[in-house]
Short mmCIF file of C-alpha atoms in Angstrom, two decimals:
data_model
loop_
_atom_site.label_atom_id
_atom_site.label_comp_id
_atom_site.label_asym_id
_atom_site.label_seq_id
_atom_site.Cartn_x
_atom_site.Cartn_y
_atom_site.Cartn_z
CA MET A 1 40.99 56.54 178.17
CA LYS A 2 37.94 57.52 177.43
CA HIS A 3 35.74 55.13 175.18
CA TYR A 4 34.93 56.49 171.74
CA SER A 5 31.23 55.74 170.84
CA ALA A 6 28.34 57.56 169.44
CA PHE A 7 26.82 57.70 172.83
CA ALA A 8 30.50 59.63 173.72
CA ILE A 9 29.54 62.03 170.81
CA ALA A 10 26.00 63.00 171.68
CA ARG A 11 27.53 63.56 176.02
CA GLU A 12 30.66 65.72 174.47
CA ALA A 13 27.86 67.60 171.80
CA PHE A 14 26.03 68.76 175.12
CA ARG A 15 29.18 70.11 176.83
CA GLN A 16 31.20 71.77 173.68
CA HIS A 17 33.47 69.18 173.63
CA THR A 18 35.52 69.75 176.73
CA GLY A 19 35.71 66.60 177.74
CA TRP A 20 37.82 64.23 175.35
CA GLY A 21 41.32 64.73 176.81
CA ARG A 22 44.19 63.60 175.13
CA ALA A 23 44.42 60.38 173.16
CA TRP A 24 48.06 59.47 174.90
CA ALA A 25 49.72 60.69 177.19
CA SER A 26 53.25 62.05 177.24
CA PRO A 27 55.09 61.25 180.52
CA GLU A 28 58.80 61.98 181.18
CA PRO A 29 60.55 58.72 180.92
CA ARG A 30 61.47 56.16 183.91
CA LYS A 31 64.95 55.25 184.68
CA SER A 32 63.89 51.57 183.11
CA TYR A 33 61.52 49.13 181.62
CA ASP A 34 60.95 45.84 180.86
CA VAL A 35 61.14 46.65 177.20
CA ILE A 36 62.03 49.59 175.28
CA ILE A 37 61.10 49.72 171.65
CA VAL A 38 62.66 52.38 169.43
CA GLY A 39 61.01 54.03 166.90
CA ALA A 40 57.23 54.89 167.54
CA GLY A 41 56.02 54.55 163.92
CA GLY A 42 53.43 52.08 163.24
CA HIS A 43 55.33 49.02 163.66
CA GLY A 44 56.77 50.18 166.99
CA LEU A 45 53.74 50.72 168.38
CA ALA A 46 51.91 47.79 167.07
CA THR A 47 54.89 45.70 168.43
CA ALA A 48 54.35 47.35 172.04
CA TYR A 49 50.64 47.01 171.63
CA TYR A 50 50.85 43.22 171.52
CA LEU A 51 53.19 43.09 173.73
CA GLY A 52 50.69 44.27 176.09
CA HIS A 53 47.57 42.70 174.57
CA ARG A 54 48.89 39.31 173.98
CA TYR A 55 51.78 38.87 176.54
CA GLY A 56 50.77 40.90 179.54
CA ILE A 57 54.22 42.71 179.21
CA LYS A 58 52.90 46.53 179.98
CA ASN A 59 56.07 48.15 181.69
CA VAL A 60 57.00 49.27 178.18
CA ALA A 61 58.48 52.65 176.62
CA ILE A 62 58.22 53.41 172.86
CA ILE A 63 61.17 56.21 172.02
CA GLU A 64 60.83 58.32 169.16
CA LYS A 65 63.19 60.94 168.03
CA GLY A 66 60.41 63.07 166.05
CA TRP A 67 56.92 63.03 166.37
CA LEU A 68 54.79 60.01 166.51
CA GLY A 69 53.93 58.44 163.24
CA GLY A 70 56.06 61.13 161.14
CA GLY A 71 58.00 58.74 159.22
CA ASN A 72 57.11 56.39 157.08
CA THR A 73 53.82 55.53 158.78
CA GLY A 74 52.59 59.06 157.75
CA ARG A 75 54.44 58.65 154.32
CA ASN A 76 53.14 56.26 152.67
CA THR A 77 50.46 55.57 150.10
CA THR A 78 48.17 53.42 152.44
CA ILE A 79 47.71 50.53 150.06
CA ILE A 80 47.05 47.26 151.97
CA ARG A 81 47.57 43.68 150.18
CA SER A 82 48.55 40.55 151.06
CA ASN A 83 49.15 39.02 147.32
CA TYR A 84 52.59 37.69 147.46
CA LEU A 85 54.33 34.55 145.94
CA GLN A 86 56.51 33.54 148.48
CA ASP A 87 54.83 31.43 151.30
CA PRO A 88 56.34 32.96 154.35
CA SER A 89 55.25 36.93 152.95
CA ALA A 90 51.98 35.74 152.26
CA ALA A 91 51.63 34.34 155.46
CA ILE A 92 52.33 37.53 157.47
CA TYR A 93 50.95 39.92 155.16
CA GLU A 94 47.82 37.74 155.07
CA LYS A 95 47.67 37.82 158.83
CA SER A 96 48.29 41.72 158.73
CA ARG A 97 45.43 42.39 156.34
CA SER A 98 43.16 40.25 158.41
CA LEU A 99 43.99 42.19 161.56
CA TYR A 100 43.32 45.39 159.84
CA GLU A 101 39.69 44.11 159.20
CA THR A 102 39.03 44.51 162.88
CA MET A 103 41.40 47.32 164.05
CA SER A 104 39.01 49.87 164.29
CA GLN A 105 36.91 47.62 166.83
CA ASP A 106 39.89 46.51 168.44
CA LEU A 107 41.60 49.49 169.43
CA ASN A 108 38.23 51.31 169.52
CA TYR A 109 39.93 53.90 166.90
CA ASN A 110 38.24 54.55 163.48
CA VAL A 111 41.64 53.80 161.05
CA MET A 112 38.82 53.96 158.02
CA PHE A 113 39.96 50.44 156.94
CA SER A 114 38.70 50.22 153.28
CA PRO A 115 38.65 47.05 151.87
CA ARG A 116 37.85 48.55 148.46
CA GLY A 117 39.96 46.12 146.30
CA VAL A 118 43.69 46.15 144.89
CA MET A 119 44.41 45.34 141.04
CA MET A 120 47.96 44.82 139.93
CA LEU A 121 47.70 45.17 136.16
CA ALA A 122 49.51 42.79 133.79
CA GLN A 123 50.97 44.73 131.16
CA THR A 124 53.22 42.45 129.38
CA GLU A 125 53.02 38.63 128.92
CA HIS A 126 55.81 38.15 131.27
CA GLU A 127 53.74 39.77 133.79
CA LYS A 128 50.23 38.20 132.87
CA ARG A 129 52.15 34.52 133.43
CA GLY A 130 53.99 35.74 136.74
CA TYR A 131 50.34 36.79 138.22
CA LEU A 132 48.70 33.77 137.29
CA ARG A 133 51.53 31.84 138.95
CA THR A 134 51.06 34.26 142.05
CA GLU A 135 46.74 33.49 141.81
CA ARG A 136 47.46 29.83 141.87
CA ALA A 137 50.35 30.28 144.87
CA ASN A 138 48.01 32.59 146.52
CA ALA A 139 45.22 29.77 146.46
CA LEU A 140 47.45 27.18 147.97
CA GLN A 141 48.37 29.77 150.81
CA GLY A 142 44.58 30.49 151.47
CA VAL A 143 44.69 34.09 150.04
CA GLU A 144 41.85 35.14 148.25
CA THR A 145 43.24 36.41 144.81
CA ARG A 146 41.79 36.14 141.37
CA PHE A 147 43.01 36.74 138.06
CA ILE A 148 40.67 39.40 135.86
CA SER A 149 40.24 40.10 132.23
CA PRO A 150 40.53 43.50 130.45
CA ALA A 151 36.69 43.75 130.34
CA GLU A 152 36.73 43.26 134.01
CA VAL A 153 39.11 45.52 134.60
CA LYS A 154 37.52 48.21 132.71
CA LYS A 155 34.33 47.89 134.57
CA LEU A 156 36.14 47.93 137.90
CA VAL A 157 38.01 51.14 136.70
CA PRO A 158 35.94 53.00 134.00
CA ILE A 159 38.62 55.66 133.67
CA ILE A 160 41.53 53.37 132.78
CA ASN A 161 42.74 53.23 129.08
CA LEU A 162 42.98 49.52 128.27
CA ASP A 163 44.89 50.18 124.92
CA GLY A 164 47.74 52.03 126.15
CA PRO A 165 50.50 52.50 122.94
CA ARG A 166 53.25 51.13 125.01
CA TYR A 167 51.45 48.79 127.61
CA PRO A 168 48.02 47.51 126.75
CA VAL A 169 46.29 45.91 129.65
CA LEU A 170 45.98 42.27 129.21
CA GLY A 171 44.19 41.23 132.65
CA ALA A 172 44.85 42.03 136.30
CA LEU A 173 45.40 40.42 139.54
CA TRP A 174 42.71 41.24 141.58
CA GLN A 175 42.39 41.31 145.47
CA ALA A 176 39.09 42.05 146.51
CA ARG A 177 39.94 41.89 150.24
CA GLY A 178 42.87 44.73 149.75
CA GLY A 179 42.01 48.43 149.86
CA THR A 180 43.45 51.22 151.84
CA ALA A 181 43.21 52.44 155.77
CA ARG A 182 44.31 55.99 157.04
CA HIS A 183 48.07 55.78 157.91
CA ASP A 184 48.34 58.36 160.84
CA ALA A 185 44.81 56.87 162.52
CA VAL A 186 46.45 53.56 162.74
CA ALA A 187 49.70 55.32 164.44
CA TRP A 188 47.29 57.48 166.64
CA GLY A 189 45.21 54.40 167.58
CA TYR A 190 47.91 52.15 168.82
CA ALA A 191 49.42 55.01 170.80
CA ARG A 192 46.24 55.43 172.50
CA ALA A 193 45.96 52.08 173.32
CA CYS A 194 49.17 51.31 174.28
CA SER A 195 48.93 54.59 176.74
CA ALA A 196 45.72 53.36 178.12
CA MET A 197 47.83 50.02 179.23
CA GLY A 198 50.29 52.37 181.22
CA MET A 199 52.93 52.27 178.59
CA HIS A 200 54.96 55.70 177.96
CA VAL A 201 54.93 56.67 174.29
CA ILE A 202 57.80 59.40 174.90
CA GLU A 203 58.11 61.40 171.79
CA GLN A 204 60.96 64.05 170.61
CA CYS A 205 64.15 61.79 172.30
CA ALA A 206 66.10 60.59 170.03
CA VAL A 207 68.42 57.44 170.89
CA THR A 208 72.32 58.16 170.78
CA GLY A 209 73.70 54.84 171.75
CA VAL A 210 73.02 51.53 173.14
CA THR A 211 74.43 50.29 176.15
CA SER A 212 75.22 46.85 177.01
CA GLU A 213 77.31 44.56 179.38
CA ASN A 214 78.78 40.86 178.59
CA GLY A 215 77.17 40.94 175.23
CA MET A 216 73.73 41.56 176.64
CA VAL A 217 71.76 44.94 176.23
CA THR A 218 71.42 47.14 179.30
CA GLY A 219 69.55 50.33 177.85
CA VAL A 220 69.93 53.05 175.65
CA ASN A 221 71.51 56.53 175.92
CA THR A 222 69.15 59.18 174.53
CA THR A 223 68.64 63.18 174.37
CA LYS A 224 66.67 62.58 177.68
CA GLY A 225 69.66 60.67 179.45
CA HIS A 226 70.25 56.76 179.72
CA ILE A 227 66.94 54.37 179.93
CA GLY A 228 67.53 51.03 181.18
CA CYS A 229 65.90 47.92 179.70
CA ASN A 230 65.89 44.20 179.95
CA LYS A 231 65.13 43.88 176.12
CA LEU A 232 65.47 46.24 173.58
CA GLY A 233 63.24 46.33 170.21
CA ILE A 234 64.86 48.31 167.37
CA VAL A 235 61.65 49.17 165.01
CA VAL A 236 63.16 52.27 163.04
CA ALA A 237 62.80 51.46 159.23
CA GLY A 238 64.83 53.42 157.28
CA HIS A 239 67.60 54.43 160.03
CA SER A 240 68.00 50.82 161.23
CA GLY A 241 71.57 51.13 159.84
CA ALA A 242 72.43 53.98 162.20
CA LEU A 243 70.90 51.88 165.55
CA ALA A 244 72.35 48.64 164.28
CA ASP A 245 75.58 50.59 164.24
CA MET A 246 74.89 51.79 167.54
CA ALA A 247 74.48 48.08 168.81
CA GLY A 248 77.32 46.75 167.14
CA PHE A 249 76.37 45.24 164.23
CA ARG A 250 75.82 45.55 160.52
CA LEU A 251 72.78 44.65 158.67
CA PRO A 252 72.16 43.74 155.15
CA VAL A 253 70.33 46.80 154.70
CA GLU A 254 70.90 50.07 152.34
CA SER A 255 68.33 53.14 152.88
CA VAL A 256 67.27 55.03 149.89
CA ALA A 257 64.11 57.52 148.99
CA LEU A 258 60.91 56.89 148.26
CA GLN A 259 58.25 59.51 147.36
CA ALA A 260 54.74 59.83 146.74
CA LEU A 261 52.33 62.72 145.45
CA VAL A 262 48.88 63.88 145.71
CA SER A 263 46.72 65.72 143.27
CA GLU A 264 44.37 68.57 143.49
CA PRO A 265 41.16 66.78 144.99
CA ILE A 266 38.51 65.94 142.50
CA LYS A 267 34.94 64.38 142.60
CA PRO A 268 35.18 60.37 143.43
CA CYS A 269 36.44 58.80 139.71
CA MET A 270 38.24 55.41 140.90
CA ASP A 271 36.84 53.31 143.89
CA VAL A 272 39.57 50.74 143.93
CA VAL A 273 43.64 50.68 144.06
CA VAL A 274 45.47 50.08 140.63
CA MET A 275 49.17 49.35 140.52
CA ALA A 276 50.98 49.02 137.33
CA ASN A 277 54.48 47.52 137.90
CA THR A 278 55.32 47.23 134.47
CA VAL A 279 55.59 50.89 134.24
CA HIS A 280 56.11 51.72 137.72
CA GLY A 281 53.29 53.74 139.38
CA TYR A 282 50.12 53.01 141.48
CA MET A 283 47.21 55.20 142.26
CA SER A 284 44.01 55.81 144.66
CA GLN A 285 41.84 58.20 145.30
CA SER A 286 41.73 59.39 148.86
CA ASP A 287 38.34 60.19 151.08
CA LYS A 288 39.25 63.73 150.49
CA GLY A 289 39.10 63.07 146.75
CA GLU A 290 42.93 63.38 145.84
CA MET A 291 44.65 60.89 143.32
CA VAL A 292 47.22 59.29 145.66
CA ILE A 293 50.42 58.51 143.57
CA GLY A 294 53.02 56.86 144.17
CA GLY A 295 56.02 55.09 141.99
CA GLY A 296 59.74 54.02 142.15
CA ALA A 297 62.56 54.24 144.91
CA ASP A 298 65.84 56.11 143.86
CA GLY A 299 68.64 53.95 143.37
CA PHE A 300 71.45 55.67 145.63
CA ASN A 301 71.56 55.80 149.14
CA ASN A 302 69.84 58.64 150.86
CA TYR A 303 68.70 60.04 154.15
CA THR A 304 67.24 63.32 152.66
CA GLN A 305 63.48 62.41 153.03
CA ARG A 306 63.06 63.97 149.74
CA GLY A 307 63.54 62.14 146.34
CA SER A 308 64.79 62.69 142.61
CA TRP A 309 62.35 64.92 140.71
CA HIS A 310 62.79 62.60 137.35
CA HIS A 311 61.48 59.99 139.65
CA ILE A 312 57.98 62.21 139.79
CA GLU A 313 58.08 62.75 136.03
CA GLU A 314 58.40 58.96 135.15
CA THR A 315 55.73 57.84 137.39
CA VAL A 316 53.44 60.50 136.07
CA ARG A 317 54.14 59.67 132.69
CA ALA A 318 53.19 56.24 133.23
CA LEU A 319 50.20 57.09 135.06
CA VAL A 320 48.91 59.47 132.34
CA GLU A 321 49.42 56.84 129.83
CA THR A 322 47.18 54.38 131.82
CA PHE A 323 44.40 57.07 133.04
CA PRO A 324 44.34 59.77 130.29
CA MET A 325 41.81 61.89 132.27
CA ILE A 326 44.54 62.76 134.65
CA SER A 327 46.53 64.45 132.37
CA ARG A 328 45.28 67.96 133.12
CA LEU A 329 45.31 67.47 137.26
CA LYS A 330 47.59 69.82 139.24
CA MET A 331 50.02 68.20 141.68
CA LEU A 332 49.33 69.38 145.35
CA ARG A 333 51.82 67.96 147.45
CA GLN A 334 55.14 65.89 147.16
CA TRP A 335 57.18 63.90 149.78
CA GLY A 336 59.61 61.24 150.52
CA GLY A 337 60.31 59.03 152.98
CA ILE A 338 63.61 56.63 153.80
CA VAL A 339 63.00 52.95 153.14
CA ASP A 340 65.40 50.27 154.40
CA MET A 341 65.59 47.66 151.52
CA THR A 342 67.35 44.18 151.99
CA GLY A 343 68.68 42.15 149.46
CA ASP A 344 66.02 39.94 148.97
CA ARG A 345 63.23 42.43 149.18
CA SER A 346 61.73 40.89 152.46
CA PRO A 347 61.80 42.16 155.75
CA ILE A 348 64.18 41.06 158.99
CA ILE A 349 61.99 40.28 161.98
CA SER A 350 65.12 38.85 164.25
CA LYS A 351 67.40 38.41 166.96
CA THR A 352 70.66 40.23 166.64
CA PRO A 353 74.38 39.49 167.69
CA LEU A 354 73.40 41.51 170.82
CA GLY A 355 71.71 39.73 173.59
CA ASN A 356 68.02 40.54 174.15
CA CYS A 357 68.22 43.03 171.49
CA PHE A 358 65.74 42.43 168.69
CA ILE A 359 65.27 44.10 165.21
CA ASN A 360 62.41 44.47 162.91
CA CYS A 361 63.65 46.52 159.59
CA GLY A 362 64.05 46.13 155.90
CA TRP A 363 60.19 46.43 154.93
CA GLY A 364 61.26 48.54 152.33
CA THR A 365 58.58 49.96 150.13
CA GLY A 366 55.68 48.00 151.43
CA GLY A 367 55.85 48.18 155.23
CA PHE A 368 52.32 49.93 155.87
CA LYS A 369 50.14 47.05 154.80
CA ALA A 370 52.25 44.78 157.21
CA THR A 371 52.05 46.93 160.32
CA PRO A 372 49.77 44.98 162.57
CA GLY A 373 51.29 41.75 161.30
CA SER A 374 54.62 42.96 161.97
CA GLY A 375 53.89 44.25 165.30
CA TYR A 376 51.90 40.65 165.99
CA ALA A 377 54.88 38.61 164.86
CA MET A 378 57.96 40.93 166.86
CA ALA A 379 55.85 40.92 169.97
CA GLU A 380 56.13 37.29 169.97
CA LEU A 381 59.94 37.65 169.26
CA VAL A 382 60.41 40.05 172.17
CA ALA A 383 58.11 38.17 174.73
CA LYS A 384 59.74 34.62 174.35
CA GLY A 385 62.94 35.47 172.80
CA GLU A 386 62.48 33.44 170.22
CA PRO A 387 60.65 33.95 166.84
CA GLY A 388 57.13 32.21 166.30
CA PRO A 389 55.90 30.76 163.18
CA LEU A 390 55.38 34.19 161.28
CA ALA A 391 58.75 35.83 161.90
CA GLU A 392 61.04 32.49 161.64
CA ALA A 393 61.87 32.82 157.90
CA PHE A 394 62.85 36.41 158.38
CA SER A 395 65.99 36.12 160.54
CA MET A 396 68.63 38.45 159.38
CA PHE A 397 70.87 35.62 159.40
CA ARG A 398 69.15 34.23 156.19
CA PHE A 399 71.45 35.87 154.13
CA ARG A 400 74.58 33.93 155.52
CA GLU A 401 72.62 30.68 154.77
CA GLY A 402 71.16 31.23 151.64
CA ARG A 403 67.51 30.96 152.81
CA PHE A 404 66.34 34.26 150.44
CA ILE A 405 62.59 34.94 150.45
CA ASP A 406 62.75 36.30 147.25
CA GLU A 407 60.01 38.56 146.63
CA SER A 408 62.22 40.84 144.32
CA VAL A 409 62.23 38.13 141.53
CA ALA A 410 58.40 37.39 142.22
CA ALA A 411 57.46 41.00 141.62
CA GLY A 412 59.96 42.12 139.22
CA VAL A 413 59.79 45.22 141.10
CA ALA A 414 60.67 46.73 144.79
CA HIS A 415 57.19 46.51 146.29
CA MET B 1 68.93 67.16 141.22
CA LEU B 2 72.22 65.52 141.65
CA LEU B 3 75.15 66.89 139.41
CA LEU B 4 77.89 64.28 139.03
CA THR B 5 81.17 64.84 136.84
CA CYS B 6 82.38 61.68 135.11
CA PRO B 7 85.80 61.45 135.77
CA CYS B 8 86.49 59.42 132.74
CA CYS B 9 85.08 61.60 129.84
CA GLY B 10 85.10 64.91 132.15
CA VAL B 11 81.30 65.67 131.68
CA THR B 12 79.21 66.89 134.20
CA ALA B 13 75.73 66.06 134.32
CA GLU B 14 72.62 65.32 135.82
CA GLU B 15 71.68 62.13 137.72
CA THR B 16 69.76 61.04 134.89
CA GLU B 17 72.44 60.45 132.68
CA PHE B 18 74.36 58.24 135.51
CA ALA B 19 73.23 54.71 136.97
CA PRO B 20 73.82 54.16 140.73
CA GLY B 21 75.87 51.04 141.75
CA GLY B 22 76.03 51.10 145.23
CA GLU B 23 78.77 51.02 147.92
CA ALA B 24 82.27 51.71 146.32
CA HIS B 25 85.41 49.75 147.63
CA LEU B 26 83.98 46.73 148.83
CA LYS B 27 86.74 43.91 149.58
CA ARG B 28 85.60 40.91 147.82
CA PHE B 29 85.36 37.32 149.05
CA GLY B 30 84.94 34.59 146.76
CA PRO B 31 85.69 30.57 147.05
CA GLY B 32 87.43 29.38 150.27
CA SER B 33 86.34 32.37 152.22
CA SER B 34 84.44 32.01 155.30
CA ASP B 35 80.65 32.14 155.39
CA ALA B 36 80.57 35.33 157.33
CA ASP B 37 83.10 37.19 155.19
CA TYR B 38 81.07 35.99 152.04
CA GLU B 39 77.74 37.31 153.26
CA SER B 40 79.62 40.40 154.30
CA TYR B 41 80.77 41.04 150.92
CA MET B 42 77.59 40.03 149.40
CA PHE B 43 74.98 41.79 151.72
CA ASN B 44 76.01 43.89 154.61
CA ARG B 45 76.47 47.50 153.81
CA LYS B 46 77.86 50.56 155.91
CA ASN B 47 74.76 52.43 154.79
CA PRO B 48 76.10 55.27 156.67
CA ARG B 49 74.21 58.69 157.61
CA GLY B 50 76.93 61.28 156.30
CA VAL B 51 79.82 60.76 154.08
CA HIS B 52 79.20 57.96 151.41
CA PHE B 53 81.65 56.13 148.92
CA GLU B 54 79.90 54.96 146.06
CA ARG B 55 79.94 53.56 142.57
CA TRP B 56 78.42 55.28 139.46
CA ARG B 57 78.11 54.49 135.71
CA HIS B 58 78.16 57.08 132.96
CA ALA B 59 75.14 55.23 131.46
CA TYR B 60 74.06 57.30 128.96
CA GLY B 61 77.44 58.95 128.27
CA CYS B 62 80.75 57.35 127.93
CA GLY B 63 79.35 54.27 129.83
CA LYS B 64 82.58 53.93 131.83
CA TRP B 65 82.17 53.24 135.78
CA PHE B 66 83.87 55.59 138.13
CA LEU B 67 83.50 56.47 142.12
CA ALA B 68 81.72 59.14 144.32
CA ALA B 69 82.21 60.76 147.56
CA ARG B 70 78.86 62.06 148.49
CA CYS B 71 77.07 62.92 151.85
CA THR B 72 73.73 61.13 152.05
CA MET B 73 72.15 63.36 154.55
CA THR B 74 72.62 66.59 152.00
CA LEU B 75 73.34 65.04 148.57
CA GLU B 76 76.33 67.17 148.31
CA VAL B 77 79.07 65.54 146.25
CA PHE B 78 82.80 65.97 147.55
CA GLY B 79 84.29 64.83 144.19
CA THR B 80 84.51 61.76 141.86
CA TYR B 81 87.69 59.78 141.06
CA PRO B 82 88.46 56.70 138.63
CA ALA B 83 87.22 53.15 139.82
CA GLN B 84 90.86 51.64 139.35
CA THR B 85 91.46 52.56 143.12
CA VAL B 86 91.42 50.69 146.31
CA GLU B 87 90.65 53.37 148.51
CA PRO B 88 89.72 57.25 148.50
CA PRO B 89 92.34 59.56 146.91
CA ALA B 90 94.22 61.86 149.24
CA GLU B 91 92.47 64.72 147.54
CA ILE B 92 89.02 63.31 148.13
CA VAL B 93 89.75 62.60 151.67
CA ALA B 94 91.09 66.36 152.06
CA ALA B 95 87.74 67.85 150.16
CA ILE B 96 85.76 65.72 152.69
CA LYS B 97 87.88 66.84 155.64
CA ALA B 98 87.36 70.29 154.84
CA LYS B 99 83.53 70.37 154.70
CA ARG B 100 83.20 67.84 157.39
CA PRO B 101 85.97 68.20 160.05
CA GLU B 102 83.96 65.60 162.26
CA TRP B 103 84.08 62.87 159.68
CA GLU B 104 86.53 59.77 160.89
CA GLY B 105 87.83 59.18 157.61
CA PHE B 106 87.17 56.07 155.55
CA ALA B 107 87.38 52.71 157.37
#
């Protein structure tokens, strides 16, 4: 692996950029590995990276049915924050946010982490009280957030309309250390680091079955033949239900489509992330100048990676009310991703009924921000066979035991 | 845009007129059942890629609940039928079999 640096750019400039090479290798699969991770999205690659980096487990394959980072990793709105109400959520999302701060240096790959600040607007009295509670919970959890006044909101976001006809802005929960990152670069950076450790990133290889013996996993059947493994990690987001079915168990998960869109690029007009959860829309401006807009998920099971048209209308309608200046922008692109929703809207990082088979899923509509923290916790689970402090509350068996981490009630929306 | 026909009032309309209600034909477990059965009823779902039986409510119409058979990979609706059934009626099963010969049937 070539080290990326200012010196490397200068050196390559002198030889017409012929020496960069590929960022990661595309090897043929071996007969077996110590660990197979299914799913080369951000979470799967982060899991593999921390397996090698923290536990020295490097005989690892990451198997991907499509192309690297082509699922939800490449389909989100890149928002990073950790202002959650429940302790287990705040712990893992805050770990994740802190890992983003040094990710570019750790991976020697520019993931363009931009801690520009995330603002969640309070537009009803209920929401305001909820965020005041979250602010205090965050203070106890060591997560830095602050409830700010409408005047401070206006100062941070001059284009906002505070006196909307339906939902005036009553304040906002402000996390100055939240922000955005380049989502593709996160997957590419992890893939490059994994490849450099000798791991195999195998793209265009779909898993068609899970093999086991005496209740212990022995490998996976794929479109490139059977590949054996001692341990299996399933990190496939929207398709978790299908993989669980192959492994012989059922998950408390339903898959729905969540969509996002971007406007045509315009000059810089908003340098923070604004989320309006009551009216269900969120917006930030990308480095290219596009307004990146997301909204609500569809309510019905769906694997089509496209959403319903009326959701775009609802989201845009809400945001035009909040930001009147966007009313004449044209939509440039729209896309959908399949998100896996659990009953309490919190993720699953867990052992499964199949021995040595572990699952990481249920991140629902908010998985990108959790990418490094999720991989960090999942790697510990896979390496030790038991969950560490970050993951233990997120067992898939919590539903049977009634130990919900109820962020759906805390946030009032899917998140 | 998903088009559904309400079997209660006969109106065919866009999905904005209906509210989705999740998986249909769940076997209900209540007091006295095992933890595993209760968990399964409350939370675990088939979540299939393909034929899915689900509940809908004609929220902006007659207000009644009904059931639909739909493909989650293509959004194709095979048919809708009244909610007062414990399993998909024969004509719905036949309609699905005609379009999805590989479908394993309702289980």
